[in-house]
Coordinates of C-alpha atoms and ligand atoms in Angstrom, one line a residue:
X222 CA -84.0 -278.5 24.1
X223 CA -85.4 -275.5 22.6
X224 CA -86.5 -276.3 18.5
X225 CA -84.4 -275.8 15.5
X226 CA -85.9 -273.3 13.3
X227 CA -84.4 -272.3 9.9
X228 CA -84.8 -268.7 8.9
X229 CA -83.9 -268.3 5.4
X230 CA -83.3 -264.3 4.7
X231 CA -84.6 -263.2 1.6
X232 CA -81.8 -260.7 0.8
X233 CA -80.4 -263.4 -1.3
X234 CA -83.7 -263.9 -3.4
X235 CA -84.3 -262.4 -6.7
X236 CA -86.2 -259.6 -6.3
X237 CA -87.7 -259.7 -9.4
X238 CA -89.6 -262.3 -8.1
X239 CA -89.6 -261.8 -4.5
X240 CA -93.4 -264.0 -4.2
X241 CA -92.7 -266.6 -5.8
X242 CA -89.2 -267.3 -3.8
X243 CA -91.4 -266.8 -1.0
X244 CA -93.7 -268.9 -1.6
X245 CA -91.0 -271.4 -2.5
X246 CA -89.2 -271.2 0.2
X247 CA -92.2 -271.6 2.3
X248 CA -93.4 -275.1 0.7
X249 CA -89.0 -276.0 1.3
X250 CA -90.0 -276.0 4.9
X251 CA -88.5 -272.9 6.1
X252 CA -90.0 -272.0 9.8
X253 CA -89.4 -268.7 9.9
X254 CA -88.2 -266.1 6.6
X255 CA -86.0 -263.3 8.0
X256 CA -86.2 -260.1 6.2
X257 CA -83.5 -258.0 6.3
X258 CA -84.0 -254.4 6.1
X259 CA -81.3 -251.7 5.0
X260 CA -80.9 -248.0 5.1
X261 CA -78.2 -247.3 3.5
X262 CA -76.7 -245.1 6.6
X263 CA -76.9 -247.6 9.3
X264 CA -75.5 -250.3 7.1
X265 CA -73.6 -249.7 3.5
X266 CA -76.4 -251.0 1.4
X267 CA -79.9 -250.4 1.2
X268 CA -83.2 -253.2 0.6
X269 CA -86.4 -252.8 0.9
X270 CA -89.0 -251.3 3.6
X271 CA -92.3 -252.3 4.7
X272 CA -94.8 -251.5 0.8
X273 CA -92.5 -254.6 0.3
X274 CA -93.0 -256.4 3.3
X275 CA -97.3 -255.6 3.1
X276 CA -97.3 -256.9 0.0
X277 CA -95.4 -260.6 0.3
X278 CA -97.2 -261.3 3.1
X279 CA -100.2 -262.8 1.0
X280 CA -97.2 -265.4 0.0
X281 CA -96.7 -266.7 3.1
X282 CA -98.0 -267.7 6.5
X283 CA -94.6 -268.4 7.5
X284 CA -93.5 -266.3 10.9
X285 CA -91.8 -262.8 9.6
X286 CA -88.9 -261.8 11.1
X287 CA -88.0 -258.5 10.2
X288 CA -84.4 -257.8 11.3
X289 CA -84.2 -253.8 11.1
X290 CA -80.5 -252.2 10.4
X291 CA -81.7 -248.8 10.0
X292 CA -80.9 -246.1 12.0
X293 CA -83.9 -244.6 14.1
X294 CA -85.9 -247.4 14.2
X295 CA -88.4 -245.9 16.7
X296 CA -89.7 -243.6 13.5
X297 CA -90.7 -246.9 11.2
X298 CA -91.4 -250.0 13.5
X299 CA -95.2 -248.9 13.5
X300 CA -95.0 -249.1 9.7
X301 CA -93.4 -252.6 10.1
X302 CA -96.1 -253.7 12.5
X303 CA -98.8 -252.9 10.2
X304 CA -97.2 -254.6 7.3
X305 CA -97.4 -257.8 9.0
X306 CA -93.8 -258.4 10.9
X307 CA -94.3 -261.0 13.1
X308 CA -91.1 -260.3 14.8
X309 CA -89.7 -257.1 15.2
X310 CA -85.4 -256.7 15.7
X311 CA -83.6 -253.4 16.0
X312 CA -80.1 -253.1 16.7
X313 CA -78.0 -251.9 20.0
X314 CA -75.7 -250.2 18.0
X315 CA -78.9 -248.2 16.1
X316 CA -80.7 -247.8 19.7
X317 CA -77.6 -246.9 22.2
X318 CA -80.1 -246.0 25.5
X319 CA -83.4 -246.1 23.5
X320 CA -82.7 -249.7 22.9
X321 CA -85.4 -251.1 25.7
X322 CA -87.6 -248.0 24.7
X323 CA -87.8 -248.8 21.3
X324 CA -88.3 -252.8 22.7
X325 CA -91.1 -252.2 24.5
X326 CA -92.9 -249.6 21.9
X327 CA -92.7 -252.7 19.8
X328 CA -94.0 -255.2 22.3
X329 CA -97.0 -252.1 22.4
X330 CA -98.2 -252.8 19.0
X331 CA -98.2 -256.6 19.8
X332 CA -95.4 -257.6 17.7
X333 CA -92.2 -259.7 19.4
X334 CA -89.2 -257.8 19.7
X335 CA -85.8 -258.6 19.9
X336 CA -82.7 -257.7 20.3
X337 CA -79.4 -257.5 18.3
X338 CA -75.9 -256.9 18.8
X339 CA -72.7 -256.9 16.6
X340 CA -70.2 -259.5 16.5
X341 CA -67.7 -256.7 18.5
X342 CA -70.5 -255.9 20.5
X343 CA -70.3 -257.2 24.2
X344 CA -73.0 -259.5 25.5
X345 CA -73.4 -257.9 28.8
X346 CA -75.2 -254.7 26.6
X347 CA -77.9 -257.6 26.7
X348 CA -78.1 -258.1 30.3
X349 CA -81.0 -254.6 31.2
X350 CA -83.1 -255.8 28.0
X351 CA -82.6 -259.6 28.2
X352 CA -86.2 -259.7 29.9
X353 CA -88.4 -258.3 27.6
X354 CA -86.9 -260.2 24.9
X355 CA -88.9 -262.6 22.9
X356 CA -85.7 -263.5 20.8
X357 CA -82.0 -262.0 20.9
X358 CA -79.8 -261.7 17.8
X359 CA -76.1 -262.3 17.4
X360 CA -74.8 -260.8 14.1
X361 CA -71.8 -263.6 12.9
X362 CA -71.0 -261.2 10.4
X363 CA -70.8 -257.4 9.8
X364 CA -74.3 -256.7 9.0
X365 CA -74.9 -255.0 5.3
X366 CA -74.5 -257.9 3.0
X367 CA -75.3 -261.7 2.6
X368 CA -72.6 -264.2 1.1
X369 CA -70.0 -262.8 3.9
X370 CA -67.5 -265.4 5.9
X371 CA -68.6 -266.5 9.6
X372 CA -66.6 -264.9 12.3
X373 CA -66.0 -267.7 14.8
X374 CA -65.3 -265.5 17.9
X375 CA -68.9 -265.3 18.0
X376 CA -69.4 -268.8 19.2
X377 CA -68.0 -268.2 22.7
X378 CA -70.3 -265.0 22.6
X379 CA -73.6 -267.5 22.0
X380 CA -72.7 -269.6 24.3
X381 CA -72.5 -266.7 27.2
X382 CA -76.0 -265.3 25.7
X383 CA -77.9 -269.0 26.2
X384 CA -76.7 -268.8 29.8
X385 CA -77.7 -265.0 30.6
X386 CA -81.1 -267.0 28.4
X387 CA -81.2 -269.7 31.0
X388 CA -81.3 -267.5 34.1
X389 CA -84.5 -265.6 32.9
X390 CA -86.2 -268.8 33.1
X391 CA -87.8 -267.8 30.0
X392 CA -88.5 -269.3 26.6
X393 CA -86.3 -267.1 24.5
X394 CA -85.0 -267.7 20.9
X395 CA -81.1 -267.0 20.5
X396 CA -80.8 -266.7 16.3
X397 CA -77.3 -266.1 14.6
X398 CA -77.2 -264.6 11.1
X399 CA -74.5 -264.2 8.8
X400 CA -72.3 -267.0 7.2
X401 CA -73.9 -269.6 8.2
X402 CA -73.1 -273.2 6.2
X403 CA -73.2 -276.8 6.3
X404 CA -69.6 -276.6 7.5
X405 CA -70.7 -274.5 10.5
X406 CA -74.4 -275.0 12.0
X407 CA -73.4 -277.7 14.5
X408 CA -70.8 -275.3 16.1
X409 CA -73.9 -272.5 16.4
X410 CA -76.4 -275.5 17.6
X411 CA -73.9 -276.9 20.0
X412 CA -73.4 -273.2 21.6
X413 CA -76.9 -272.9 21.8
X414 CA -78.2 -271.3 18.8
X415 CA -81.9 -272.4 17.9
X416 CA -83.1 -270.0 14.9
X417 CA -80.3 -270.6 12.1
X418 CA -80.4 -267.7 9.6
X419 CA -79.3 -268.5 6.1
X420 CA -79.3 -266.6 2.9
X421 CA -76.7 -267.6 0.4
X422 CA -76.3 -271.6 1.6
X423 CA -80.3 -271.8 1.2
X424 CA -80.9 -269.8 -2.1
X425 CA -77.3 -271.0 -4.1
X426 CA -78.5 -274.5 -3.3
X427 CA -79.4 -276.2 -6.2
X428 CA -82.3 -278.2 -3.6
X429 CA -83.8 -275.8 -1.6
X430 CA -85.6 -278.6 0.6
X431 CA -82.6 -280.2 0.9
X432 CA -80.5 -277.8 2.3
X433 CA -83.0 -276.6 4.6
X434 CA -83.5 -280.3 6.3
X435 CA -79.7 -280.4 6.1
X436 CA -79.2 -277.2 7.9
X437 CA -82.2 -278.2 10.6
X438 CA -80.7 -281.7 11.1
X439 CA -77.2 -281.5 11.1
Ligands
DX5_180 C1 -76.5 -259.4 6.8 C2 -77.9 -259.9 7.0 C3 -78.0 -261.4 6.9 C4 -77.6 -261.9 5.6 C5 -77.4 -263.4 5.7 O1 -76.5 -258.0 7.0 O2 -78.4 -259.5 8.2 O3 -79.3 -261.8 7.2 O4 -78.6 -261.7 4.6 O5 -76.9 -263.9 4.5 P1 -75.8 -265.0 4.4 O6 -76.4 -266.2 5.0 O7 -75.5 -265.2 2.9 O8 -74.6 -264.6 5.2
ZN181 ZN1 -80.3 -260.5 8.9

């Protein structure tokens, strides 16, 4: 049984004070704080980039996972490296056949890489990079915006990545992102999810510890 870890994304933070929520939601217990990164081209909105990420690192020892939706990610995952991602994700949809290219320059600057697909996006597009993989992705919602409803068809979709997991043999994370409630973890747990992404259910919480022992124990 692989651990439960609880990625809070900071998209739903207030900027304005992006190290104190940090901070914040570091003493709450989160494991891991998923920072979501927009360009505006790849995905409808736009966030922030890594002067953001360098600097709200002091805030935290908490394990970065930097979930890239840009396009082109091969030009800026040095950047993110450097900045102090301690997990590196970068879309098939942004990669198409430079998706284990751009994998392994990331494995090169001794980050962990990942992969993520789309909730229309096949599995089996994870089957030639599956290997390299320190932790595959499975959007549950269109990615560009937090506060969006869960698509359940993912479900059956986790369930056929922790098998295509299980024949590696290796120790690899499967984390879902994107509507992710009280009402919903166990289904994501129970089909084999073990790094639970929330933005809005942790941040509109009025107890922040709370929820994120709720979401781990549920
Ligand atoms: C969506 C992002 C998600 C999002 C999660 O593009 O990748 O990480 O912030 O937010 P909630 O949990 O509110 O759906
Ligand atoms: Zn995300």
């Amino acid at each position: 049984m692989k651990k439960i870890k609880i990625a809070p994304s900071m998209l739903s933070a207030d900027f304005s004070r992006l190290g104190e929520d940090l901070k914040m939601i570091t003493e709450c217990g989160a494991d891991v704080i998923h920072l979501d990164v927009m360009d505006g081209n790849f995905v409808k909105n736009l966030s922030f980039g890594p002067n953001v990420i360098k600097d709200i690192r002091k805030c935290s020892n908490a394990v970065f996972d930097t979930h890239l939706m840009i396009l082109n990610p091969w030009n800026y995952v040095e950047r993110f490296a450097n900045a102090g991602a301690d997990i590196i994700t970068v879309h098939h949809e942004a990669c198409g056949d430079k998706l284990k290219d751009t994998l392994k320059q990331i494995k090169d600057l001794g980050v962990k890489c990942g992969a993520v697909i789309n909730p229309d996006t096949p599995v089996k597009v994870l089957e030639p990079v599956i290997d390299m993989c320190d932790m595959v992705l499975l959007m549950s919602v269109f990615p560009g915006f937090g506060g969006q409803k869960f698509i359940e068809y993912v479900l059956p979709k986790v369930e056929q990545t922790a098998e295509l997991i299980l024949k590696t043999g290796k120790e690899i994370d499967l984390e879902i992102d994107g509507g992710i409630t009280l009402e919903n973890v166990k289904s994501c747990k129970d089909a084999g999810a073990n790094v639970i992404v929330a933005g809005s259910t942790v941040f509109n919480a009025p107890d922040r510890k709370l929820i994120i022992e709720q979401l781990r124990n549920i």
